[in-house]
Short mmCIF file of C-alpha atoms and ligand atoms in Angstrom, two decimals:
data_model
loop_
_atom_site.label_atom_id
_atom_site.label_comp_id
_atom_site.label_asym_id
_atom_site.label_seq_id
_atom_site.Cartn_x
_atom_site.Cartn_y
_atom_site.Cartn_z
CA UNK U 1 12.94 23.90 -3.69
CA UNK U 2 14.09 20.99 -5.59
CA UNK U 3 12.32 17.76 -5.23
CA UNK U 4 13.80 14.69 -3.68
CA UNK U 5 11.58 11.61 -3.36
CA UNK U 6 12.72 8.10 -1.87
CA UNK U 7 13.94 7.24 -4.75
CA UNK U 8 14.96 7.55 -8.52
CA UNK U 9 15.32 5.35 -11.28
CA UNK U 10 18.70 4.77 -12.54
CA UNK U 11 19.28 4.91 -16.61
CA UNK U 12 22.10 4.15 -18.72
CA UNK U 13 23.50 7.09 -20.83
CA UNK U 14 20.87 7.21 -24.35
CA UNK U 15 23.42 6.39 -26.36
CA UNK U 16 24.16 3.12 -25.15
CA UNK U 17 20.82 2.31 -24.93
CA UNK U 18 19.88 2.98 -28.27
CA UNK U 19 22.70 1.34 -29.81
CA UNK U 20 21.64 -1.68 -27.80
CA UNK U 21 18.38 -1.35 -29.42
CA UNK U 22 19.19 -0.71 -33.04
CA UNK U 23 19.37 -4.55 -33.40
CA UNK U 24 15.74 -4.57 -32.69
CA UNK U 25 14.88 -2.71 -36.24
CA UNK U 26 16.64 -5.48 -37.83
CA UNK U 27 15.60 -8.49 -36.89
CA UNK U 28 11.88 -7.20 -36.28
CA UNK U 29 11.68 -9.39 -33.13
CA UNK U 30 10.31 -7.46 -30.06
CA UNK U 31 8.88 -10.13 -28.13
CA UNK U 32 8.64 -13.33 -27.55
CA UNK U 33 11.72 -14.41 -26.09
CA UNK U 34 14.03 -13.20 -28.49
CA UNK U 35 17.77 -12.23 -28.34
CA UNK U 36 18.48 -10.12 -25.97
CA UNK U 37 15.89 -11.95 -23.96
CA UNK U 38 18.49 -14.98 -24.02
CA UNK U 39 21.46 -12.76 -23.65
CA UNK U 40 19.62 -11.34 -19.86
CA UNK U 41 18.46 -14.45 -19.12
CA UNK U 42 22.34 -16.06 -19.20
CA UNK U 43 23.60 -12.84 -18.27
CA UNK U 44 21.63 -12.73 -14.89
CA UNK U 45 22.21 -16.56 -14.38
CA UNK U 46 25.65 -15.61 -13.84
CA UNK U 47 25.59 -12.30 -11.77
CA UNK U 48 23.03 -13.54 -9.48
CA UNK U 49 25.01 -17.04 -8.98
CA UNK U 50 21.95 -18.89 -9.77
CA UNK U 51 21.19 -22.28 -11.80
CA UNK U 52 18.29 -21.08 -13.64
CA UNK U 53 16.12 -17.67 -14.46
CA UNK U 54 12.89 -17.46 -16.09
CA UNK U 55 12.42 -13.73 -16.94
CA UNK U 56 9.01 -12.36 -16.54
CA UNK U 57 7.19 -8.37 -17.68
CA UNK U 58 7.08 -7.80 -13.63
CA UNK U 59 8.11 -8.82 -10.46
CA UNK U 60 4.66 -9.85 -9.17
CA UNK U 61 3.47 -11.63 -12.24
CA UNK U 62 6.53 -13.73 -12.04
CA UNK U 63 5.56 -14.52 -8.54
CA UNK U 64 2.13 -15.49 -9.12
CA UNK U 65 3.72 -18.04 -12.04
CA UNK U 66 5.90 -19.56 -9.53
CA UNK U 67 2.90 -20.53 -7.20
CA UNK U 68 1.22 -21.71 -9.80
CA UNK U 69 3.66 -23.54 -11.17
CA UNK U 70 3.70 -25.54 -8.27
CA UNK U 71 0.27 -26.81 -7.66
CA UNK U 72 -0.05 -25.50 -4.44
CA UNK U 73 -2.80 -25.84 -2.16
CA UNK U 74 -4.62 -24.45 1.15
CA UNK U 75 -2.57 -22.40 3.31
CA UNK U 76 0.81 -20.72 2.42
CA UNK U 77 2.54 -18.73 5.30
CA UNK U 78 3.76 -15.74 4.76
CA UNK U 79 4.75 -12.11 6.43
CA UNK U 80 2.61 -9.27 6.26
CA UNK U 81 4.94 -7.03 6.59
CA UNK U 82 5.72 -6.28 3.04
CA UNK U 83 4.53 -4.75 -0.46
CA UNK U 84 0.75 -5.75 -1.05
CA UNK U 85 2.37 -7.69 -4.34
CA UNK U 86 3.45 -11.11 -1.85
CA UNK U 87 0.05 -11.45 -0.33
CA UNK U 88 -2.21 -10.65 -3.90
CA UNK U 89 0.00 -13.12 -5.42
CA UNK U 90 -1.18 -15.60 -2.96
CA UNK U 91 -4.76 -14.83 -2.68
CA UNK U 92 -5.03 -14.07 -6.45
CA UNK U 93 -3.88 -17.95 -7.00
CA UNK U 94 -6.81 -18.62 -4.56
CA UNK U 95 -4.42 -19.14 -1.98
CA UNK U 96 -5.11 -18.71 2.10
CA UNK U 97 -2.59 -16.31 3.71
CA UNK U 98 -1.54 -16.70 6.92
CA UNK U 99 0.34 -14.26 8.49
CA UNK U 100 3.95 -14.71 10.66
CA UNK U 101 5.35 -12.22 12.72
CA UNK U 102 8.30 -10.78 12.19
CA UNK U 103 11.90 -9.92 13.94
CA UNK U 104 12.02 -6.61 15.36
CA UNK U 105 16.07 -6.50 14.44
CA UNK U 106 15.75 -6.81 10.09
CA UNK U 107 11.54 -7.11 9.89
CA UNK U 108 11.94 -10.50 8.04
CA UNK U 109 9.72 -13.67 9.26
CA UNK U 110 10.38 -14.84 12.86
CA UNK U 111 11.55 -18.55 11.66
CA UNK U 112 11.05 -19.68 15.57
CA UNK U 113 6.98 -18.79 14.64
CA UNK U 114 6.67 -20.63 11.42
CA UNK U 115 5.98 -24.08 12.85
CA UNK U 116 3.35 -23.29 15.14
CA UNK U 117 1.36 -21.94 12.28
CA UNK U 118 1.23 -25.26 10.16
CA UNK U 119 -1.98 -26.62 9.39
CA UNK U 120 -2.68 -29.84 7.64
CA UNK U 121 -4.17 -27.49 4.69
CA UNK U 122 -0.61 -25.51 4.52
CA UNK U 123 1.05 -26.30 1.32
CA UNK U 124 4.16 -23.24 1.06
CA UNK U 125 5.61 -20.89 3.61
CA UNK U 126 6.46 -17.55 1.41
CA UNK U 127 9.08 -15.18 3.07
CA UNK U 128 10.33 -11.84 2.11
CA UNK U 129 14.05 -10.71 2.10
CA UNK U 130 12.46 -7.12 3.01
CA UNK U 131 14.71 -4.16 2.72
CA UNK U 132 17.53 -6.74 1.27
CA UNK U 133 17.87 -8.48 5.03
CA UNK U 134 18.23 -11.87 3.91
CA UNK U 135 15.96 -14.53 6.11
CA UNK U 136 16.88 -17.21 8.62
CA UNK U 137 17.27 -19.85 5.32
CA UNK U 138 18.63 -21.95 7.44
CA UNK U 139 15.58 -22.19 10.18
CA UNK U 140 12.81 -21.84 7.34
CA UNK U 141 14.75 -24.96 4.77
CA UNK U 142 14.32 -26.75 8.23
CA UNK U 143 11.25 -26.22 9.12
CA UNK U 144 10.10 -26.71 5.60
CA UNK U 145 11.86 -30.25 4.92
CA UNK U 146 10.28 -31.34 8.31
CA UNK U 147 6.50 -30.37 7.40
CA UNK U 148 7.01 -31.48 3.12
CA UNK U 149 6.27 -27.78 2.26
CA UNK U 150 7.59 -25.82 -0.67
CA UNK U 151 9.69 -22.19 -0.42
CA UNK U 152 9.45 -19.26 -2.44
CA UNK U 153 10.71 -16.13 -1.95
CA UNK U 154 10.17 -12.77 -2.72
CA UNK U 155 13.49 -11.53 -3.08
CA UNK U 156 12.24 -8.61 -4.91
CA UNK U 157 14.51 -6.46 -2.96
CA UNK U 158 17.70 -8.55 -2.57
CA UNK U 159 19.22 -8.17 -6.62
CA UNK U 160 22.78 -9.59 -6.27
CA UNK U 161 22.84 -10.25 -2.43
CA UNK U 162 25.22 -12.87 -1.11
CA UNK U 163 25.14 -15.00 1.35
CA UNK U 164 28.67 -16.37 1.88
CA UNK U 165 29.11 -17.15 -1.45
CA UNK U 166 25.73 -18.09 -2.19
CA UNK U 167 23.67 -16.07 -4.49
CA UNK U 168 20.33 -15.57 -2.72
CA UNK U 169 18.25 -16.83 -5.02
CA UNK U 170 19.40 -20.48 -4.19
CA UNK U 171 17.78 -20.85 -1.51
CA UNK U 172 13.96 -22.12 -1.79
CA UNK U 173 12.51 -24.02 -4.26
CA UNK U 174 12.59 -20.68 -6.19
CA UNK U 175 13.08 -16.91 -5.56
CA UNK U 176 11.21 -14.26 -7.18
CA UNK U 177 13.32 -10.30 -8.20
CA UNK U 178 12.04 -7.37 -9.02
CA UNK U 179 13.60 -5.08 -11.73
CA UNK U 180 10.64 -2.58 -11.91
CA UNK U 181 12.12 0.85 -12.11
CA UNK U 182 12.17 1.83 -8.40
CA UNK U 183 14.52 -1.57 -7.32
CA UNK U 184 18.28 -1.40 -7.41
CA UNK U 185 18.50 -3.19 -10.78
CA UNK U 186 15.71 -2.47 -13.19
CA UNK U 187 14.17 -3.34 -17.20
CA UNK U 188 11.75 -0.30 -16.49
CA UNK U 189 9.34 -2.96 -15.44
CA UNK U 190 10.32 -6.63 -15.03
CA UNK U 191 11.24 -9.28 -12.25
CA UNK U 192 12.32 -12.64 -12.82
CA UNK U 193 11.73 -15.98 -10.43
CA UNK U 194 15.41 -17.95 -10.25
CA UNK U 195 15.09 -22.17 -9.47
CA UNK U 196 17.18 -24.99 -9.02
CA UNK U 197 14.57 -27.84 -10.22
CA UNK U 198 15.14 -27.87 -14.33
CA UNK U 199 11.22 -29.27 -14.33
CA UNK U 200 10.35 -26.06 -13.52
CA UNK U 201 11.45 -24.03 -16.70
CA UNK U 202 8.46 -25.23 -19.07
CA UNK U 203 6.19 -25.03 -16.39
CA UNK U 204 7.34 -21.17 -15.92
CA UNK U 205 7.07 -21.07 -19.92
CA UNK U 206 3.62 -22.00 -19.80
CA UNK U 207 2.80 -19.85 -17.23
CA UNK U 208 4.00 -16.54 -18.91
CA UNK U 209 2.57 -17.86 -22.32
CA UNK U 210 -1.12 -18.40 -21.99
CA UNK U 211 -1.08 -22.12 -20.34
CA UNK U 212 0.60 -23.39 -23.92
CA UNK U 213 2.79 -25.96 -24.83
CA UNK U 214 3.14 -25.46 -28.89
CA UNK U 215 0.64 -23.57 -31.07
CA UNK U 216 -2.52 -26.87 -30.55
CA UNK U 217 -1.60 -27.96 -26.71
CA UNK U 218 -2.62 -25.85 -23.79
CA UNK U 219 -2.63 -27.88 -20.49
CA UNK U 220 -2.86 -25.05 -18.25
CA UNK U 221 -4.87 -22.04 -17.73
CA UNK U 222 -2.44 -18.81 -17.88
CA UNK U 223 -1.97 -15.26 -18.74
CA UNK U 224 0.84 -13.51 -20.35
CA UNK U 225 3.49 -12.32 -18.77
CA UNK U 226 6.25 -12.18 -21.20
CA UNK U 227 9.44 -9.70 -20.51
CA UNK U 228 9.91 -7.98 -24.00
CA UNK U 229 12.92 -7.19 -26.04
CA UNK U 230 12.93 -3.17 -25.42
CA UNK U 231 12.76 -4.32 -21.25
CA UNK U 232 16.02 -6.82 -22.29
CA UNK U 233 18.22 -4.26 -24.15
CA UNK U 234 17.57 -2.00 -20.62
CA UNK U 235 18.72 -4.30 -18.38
CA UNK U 236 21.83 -5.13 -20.58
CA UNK U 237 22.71 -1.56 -20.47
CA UNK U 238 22.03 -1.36 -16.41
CA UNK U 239 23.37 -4.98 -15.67
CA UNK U 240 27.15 -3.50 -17.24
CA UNK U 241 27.00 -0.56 -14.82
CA UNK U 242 25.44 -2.00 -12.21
CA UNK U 243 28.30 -2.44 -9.42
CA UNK U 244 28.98 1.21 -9.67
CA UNK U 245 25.65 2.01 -8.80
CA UNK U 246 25.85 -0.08 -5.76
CA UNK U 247 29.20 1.42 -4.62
CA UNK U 248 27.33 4.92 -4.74
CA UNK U 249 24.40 3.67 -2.82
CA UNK U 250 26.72 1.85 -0.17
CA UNK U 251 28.24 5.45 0.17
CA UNK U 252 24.67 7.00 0.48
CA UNK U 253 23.90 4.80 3.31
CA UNK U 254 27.20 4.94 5.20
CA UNK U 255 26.95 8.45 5.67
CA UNK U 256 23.11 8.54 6.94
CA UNK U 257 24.57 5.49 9.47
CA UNK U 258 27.01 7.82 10.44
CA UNK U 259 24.71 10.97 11.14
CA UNK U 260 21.73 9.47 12.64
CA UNK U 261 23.74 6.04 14.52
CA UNK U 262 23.31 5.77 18.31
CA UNK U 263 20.93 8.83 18.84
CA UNK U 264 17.66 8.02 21.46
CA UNK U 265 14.68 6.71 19.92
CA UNK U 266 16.09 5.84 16.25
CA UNK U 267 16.88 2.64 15.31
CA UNK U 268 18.89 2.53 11.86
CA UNK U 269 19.43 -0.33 9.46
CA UNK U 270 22.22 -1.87 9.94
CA UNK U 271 24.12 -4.67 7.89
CA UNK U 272 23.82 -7.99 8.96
CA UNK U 273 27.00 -10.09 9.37
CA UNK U 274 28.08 -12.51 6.32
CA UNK U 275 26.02 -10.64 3.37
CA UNK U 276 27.32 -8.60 0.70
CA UNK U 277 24.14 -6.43 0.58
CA UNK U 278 23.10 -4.20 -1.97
CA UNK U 279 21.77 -1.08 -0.24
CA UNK U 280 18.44 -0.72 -1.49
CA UNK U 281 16.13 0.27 1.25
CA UNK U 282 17.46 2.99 4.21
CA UNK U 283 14.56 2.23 6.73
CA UNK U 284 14.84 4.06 10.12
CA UNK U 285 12.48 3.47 12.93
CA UNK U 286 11.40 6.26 15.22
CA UNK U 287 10.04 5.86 18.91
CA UNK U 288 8.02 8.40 19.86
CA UNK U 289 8.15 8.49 23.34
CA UNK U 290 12.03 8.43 22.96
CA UNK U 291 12.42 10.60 20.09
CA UNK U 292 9.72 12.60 21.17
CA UNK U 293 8.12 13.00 17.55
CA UNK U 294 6.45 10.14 15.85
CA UNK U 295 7.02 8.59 12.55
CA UNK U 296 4.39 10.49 10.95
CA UNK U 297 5.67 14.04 12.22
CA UNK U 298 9.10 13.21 10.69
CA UNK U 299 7.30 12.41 7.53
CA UNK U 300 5.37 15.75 7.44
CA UNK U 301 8.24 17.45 8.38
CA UNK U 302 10.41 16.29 5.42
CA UNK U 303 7.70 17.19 3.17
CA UNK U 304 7.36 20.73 4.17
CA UNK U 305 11.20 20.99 2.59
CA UNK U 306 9.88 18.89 -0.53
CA UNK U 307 12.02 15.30 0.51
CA UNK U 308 9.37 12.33 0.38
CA UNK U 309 10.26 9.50 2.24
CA UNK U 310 7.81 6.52 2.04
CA UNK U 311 6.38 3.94 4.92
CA UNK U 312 7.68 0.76 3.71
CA UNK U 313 5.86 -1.08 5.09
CA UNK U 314 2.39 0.47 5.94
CA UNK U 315 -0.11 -0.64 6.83
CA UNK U 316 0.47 -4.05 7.00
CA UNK U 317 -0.74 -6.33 4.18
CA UNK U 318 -2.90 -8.34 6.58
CA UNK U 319 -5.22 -5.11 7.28
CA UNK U 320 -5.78 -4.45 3.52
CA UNK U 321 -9.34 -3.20 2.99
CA UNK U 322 -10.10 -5.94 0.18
CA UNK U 323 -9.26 -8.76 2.36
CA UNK U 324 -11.26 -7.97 5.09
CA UNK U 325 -13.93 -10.68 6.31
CA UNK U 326 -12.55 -13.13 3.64
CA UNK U 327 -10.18 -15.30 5.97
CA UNK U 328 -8.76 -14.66 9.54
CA UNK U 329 -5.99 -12.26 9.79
CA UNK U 330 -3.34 -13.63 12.25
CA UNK U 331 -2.01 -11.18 15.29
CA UNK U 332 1.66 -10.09 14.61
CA UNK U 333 2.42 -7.36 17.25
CA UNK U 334 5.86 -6.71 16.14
CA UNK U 335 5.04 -6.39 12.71
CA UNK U 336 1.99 -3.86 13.62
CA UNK U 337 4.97 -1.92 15.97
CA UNK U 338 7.51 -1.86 13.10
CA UNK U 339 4.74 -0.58 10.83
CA UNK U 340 3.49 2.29 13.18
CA UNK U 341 7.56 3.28 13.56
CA UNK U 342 9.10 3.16 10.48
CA UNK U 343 10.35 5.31 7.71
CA UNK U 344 12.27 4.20 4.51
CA UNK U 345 14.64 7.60 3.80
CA UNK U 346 15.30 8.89 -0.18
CA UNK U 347 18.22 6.47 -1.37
CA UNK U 348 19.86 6.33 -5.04
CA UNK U 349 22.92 5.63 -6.39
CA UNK U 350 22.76 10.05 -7.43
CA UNK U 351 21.58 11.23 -4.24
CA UNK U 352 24.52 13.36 -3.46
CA UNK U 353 25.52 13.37 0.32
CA UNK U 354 25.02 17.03 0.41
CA UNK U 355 21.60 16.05 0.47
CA UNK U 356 21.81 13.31 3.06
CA UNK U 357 23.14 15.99 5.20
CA UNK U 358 19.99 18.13 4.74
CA UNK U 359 17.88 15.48 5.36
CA UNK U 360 19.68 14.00 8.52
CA UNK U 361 19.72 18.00 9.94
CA UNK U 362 15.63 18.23 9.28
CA UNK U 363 15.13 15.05 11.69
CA UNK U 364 17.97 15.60 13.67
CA UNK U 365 16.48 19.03 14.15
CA UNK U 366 13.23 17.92 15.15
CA UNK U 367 14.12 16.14 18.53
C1 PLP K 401 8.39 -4.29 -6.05
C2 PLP K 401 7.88 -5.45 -5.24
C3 PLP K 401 7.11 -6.48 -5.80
C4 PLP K 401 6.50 -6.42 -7.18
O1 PLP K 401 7.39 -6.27 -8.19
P1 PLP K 401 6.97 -5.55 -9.56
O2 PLP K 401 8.14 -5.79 -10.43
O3 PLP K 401 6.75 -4.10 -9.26
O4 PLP K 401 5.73 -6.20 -10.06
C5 PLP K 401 6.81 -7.59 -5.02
N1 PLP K 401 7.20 -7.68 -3.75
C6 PLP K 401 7.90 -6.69 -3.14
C7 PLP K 401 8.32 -6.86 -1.71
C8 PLP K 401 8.24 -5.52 -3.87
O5 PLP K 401 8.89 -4.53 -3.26
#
């Protein structure tokens, strides 16, 4: 039986990727911000409709940059429903997290709970566009402007979502992507964090190059988290084809809406009004007293016939082992229901629909 896990990296033919890497045995420049750094960095700028990128070797270390670029202090808010990268970034920066609770409807932070969890030690409220559902911006700029915090958000699952005509990393002070192999658009590993504020870029800078300035001055302390020139030349190659691979995914998730929509005790993504999405995630939530199987029998199920879908997200970051006894976890009953139900199904831009089929049967056989 073939395997089919939740998901599969897409890659440009070889031949295009090697000829965009032949330059590299030229110049001798494989790091370091070089050329084809530059070239993604513009290159994203404009197909993300964003003022400025700062690329980054991963998602979550260009996260932790952008706290740190900003000084902040005390508290941040945040959701735990989400990948344990958001809530390390935080607490690795020394950070407090404080957890939200979430909308039942698209699992992003419940705005209308944000305010009641200010403190005079919160500094940052840090949402998640989880699954690609882009958050009440609206409600959290609001709430933010009002209290004098700062916004970041991990948008590592939203590459090249639009909101009206918006790319949606403009919103926030800045906006953190993922392009690790497993996200829609990918350098093999990567991320970037996308700004407005031009003050920002050399404090980015320093952050992914050891806290310095030039070769003498080092005002910060910093790692290294520099994207390299073999991670550029791969996300020139899957930048060109990108759209395409969207397209297929939309298809992939259109036809699972259209097997498993309206039946008792699922509840299915759906799209929210206004977005051009990019079909990342399929998450489907399953009520066991209305389905009559649990989450974690459909998940055993699927693996007897070798599929592998994945709970995104669970457990919940704010029951991680390691954090335990170090601050006080907030209660966040939808969030802890949402984790207990749901189930992200295999989606990729070459999962054929044959195999959607299959999968939909196995569950729909189940009830
Ligand atoms: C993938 C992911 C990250 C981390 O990104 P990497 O590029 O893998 O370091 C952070 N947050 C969320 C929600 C993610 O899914």
């Amino acid at each position: 039986m073939k395997r089919i896990n939740v998901t599969r990296s897409s890659m440009p033919r070889i031949e295009e990727y090697i000829e965009e890497i032949k330059d590299l045995w030229e110049s001798r420049w494989l790091t370091n911000m070089g050329a084809k750094h530059s070239e993604l960095q513009d290159k994203l700028c404009e197909y993300l409709s964003v003022p400025q990128v700062s690329l980054f070797t991963n998602g979550h270390l260009a996260l932790e940059a952008a706290i740190a670029s900003m000084k902040l202090t005390g508290e941040i808010i945040t959701t735990p429903f989400t990948f344990a990268s958001t809530t390390q970034a935080i607490v690795r920066n020394g950070l407090t997290p404080v957890f939200c609770d979430i909308k039942a409807d698209d699992c992003t932070i419940d705005a209308d709970k944000i305010e009641e969890l200010i403190t005079d030690r919160t500094s940052a409220i840090i949402p998640v566009h989880v699954y690609g559902n882009v958050c009440d911006v609206e409600k959290i700029r609001e709430t933010a402007k009002k209290h004098g915090l700062k916004v970041i958000y991990d948008a590592a699952h939203a590459f090249g979502i639009e909101v009206g005509n918006k790319g949606i990393g403009s919103f926030g002070d800045a906006s953190m992507f993922s392009f690790h192999a497993t996200k829609v658009f990918h350098t093999i590993e990567g991320g970037c964090v996308t700004y407005s504020d031009k003050s920002l870029t050399s404090k980015l800078q320093v952050q992914k190059n050891f806290g310095m300035i030039n070769a003498y001055d080092y005002p910060e302390i910093a790692g290294n988290s520099k994207m390299n020139e073999f991670q550029a030349a791969m996300g020139l190659c899957n930048l060109r084809h990108i759209d395409e691979k969207i397209q297929k995914r939309k298809k992939v998730v259109y036809r699972y809406i259209e097997r498993l929509k309206g039946l008792e005790g699922i509840t299915i993504w759906h799209e929210q009004d206004g977005i051009k999405h990019n079909y990342a995630y399929f998450p489907v939530m399953f009520d066991k007293e209305l389905f009559g199987k649990s989450r974690d029998e459909v998940v055993d199920k699927l693996s007897e016939y070798n599929i592998y879908a994945r709970k995104y997200f669970y457990p919940l970051t704010s029951r991680l082992q390691c954090y335990m006894g170090k601050f006080p976890i907030q209660s966040t009953p939808v969030a802890e229901k949402c984790a207990s139900e749901v189930l992200t199904l295999p989606l990729y831009a070459d999962l054929s629909l044959d195999d959607v089929d299959m999968i939909c049967d196995i569950i729909l056989n189940l009830r």
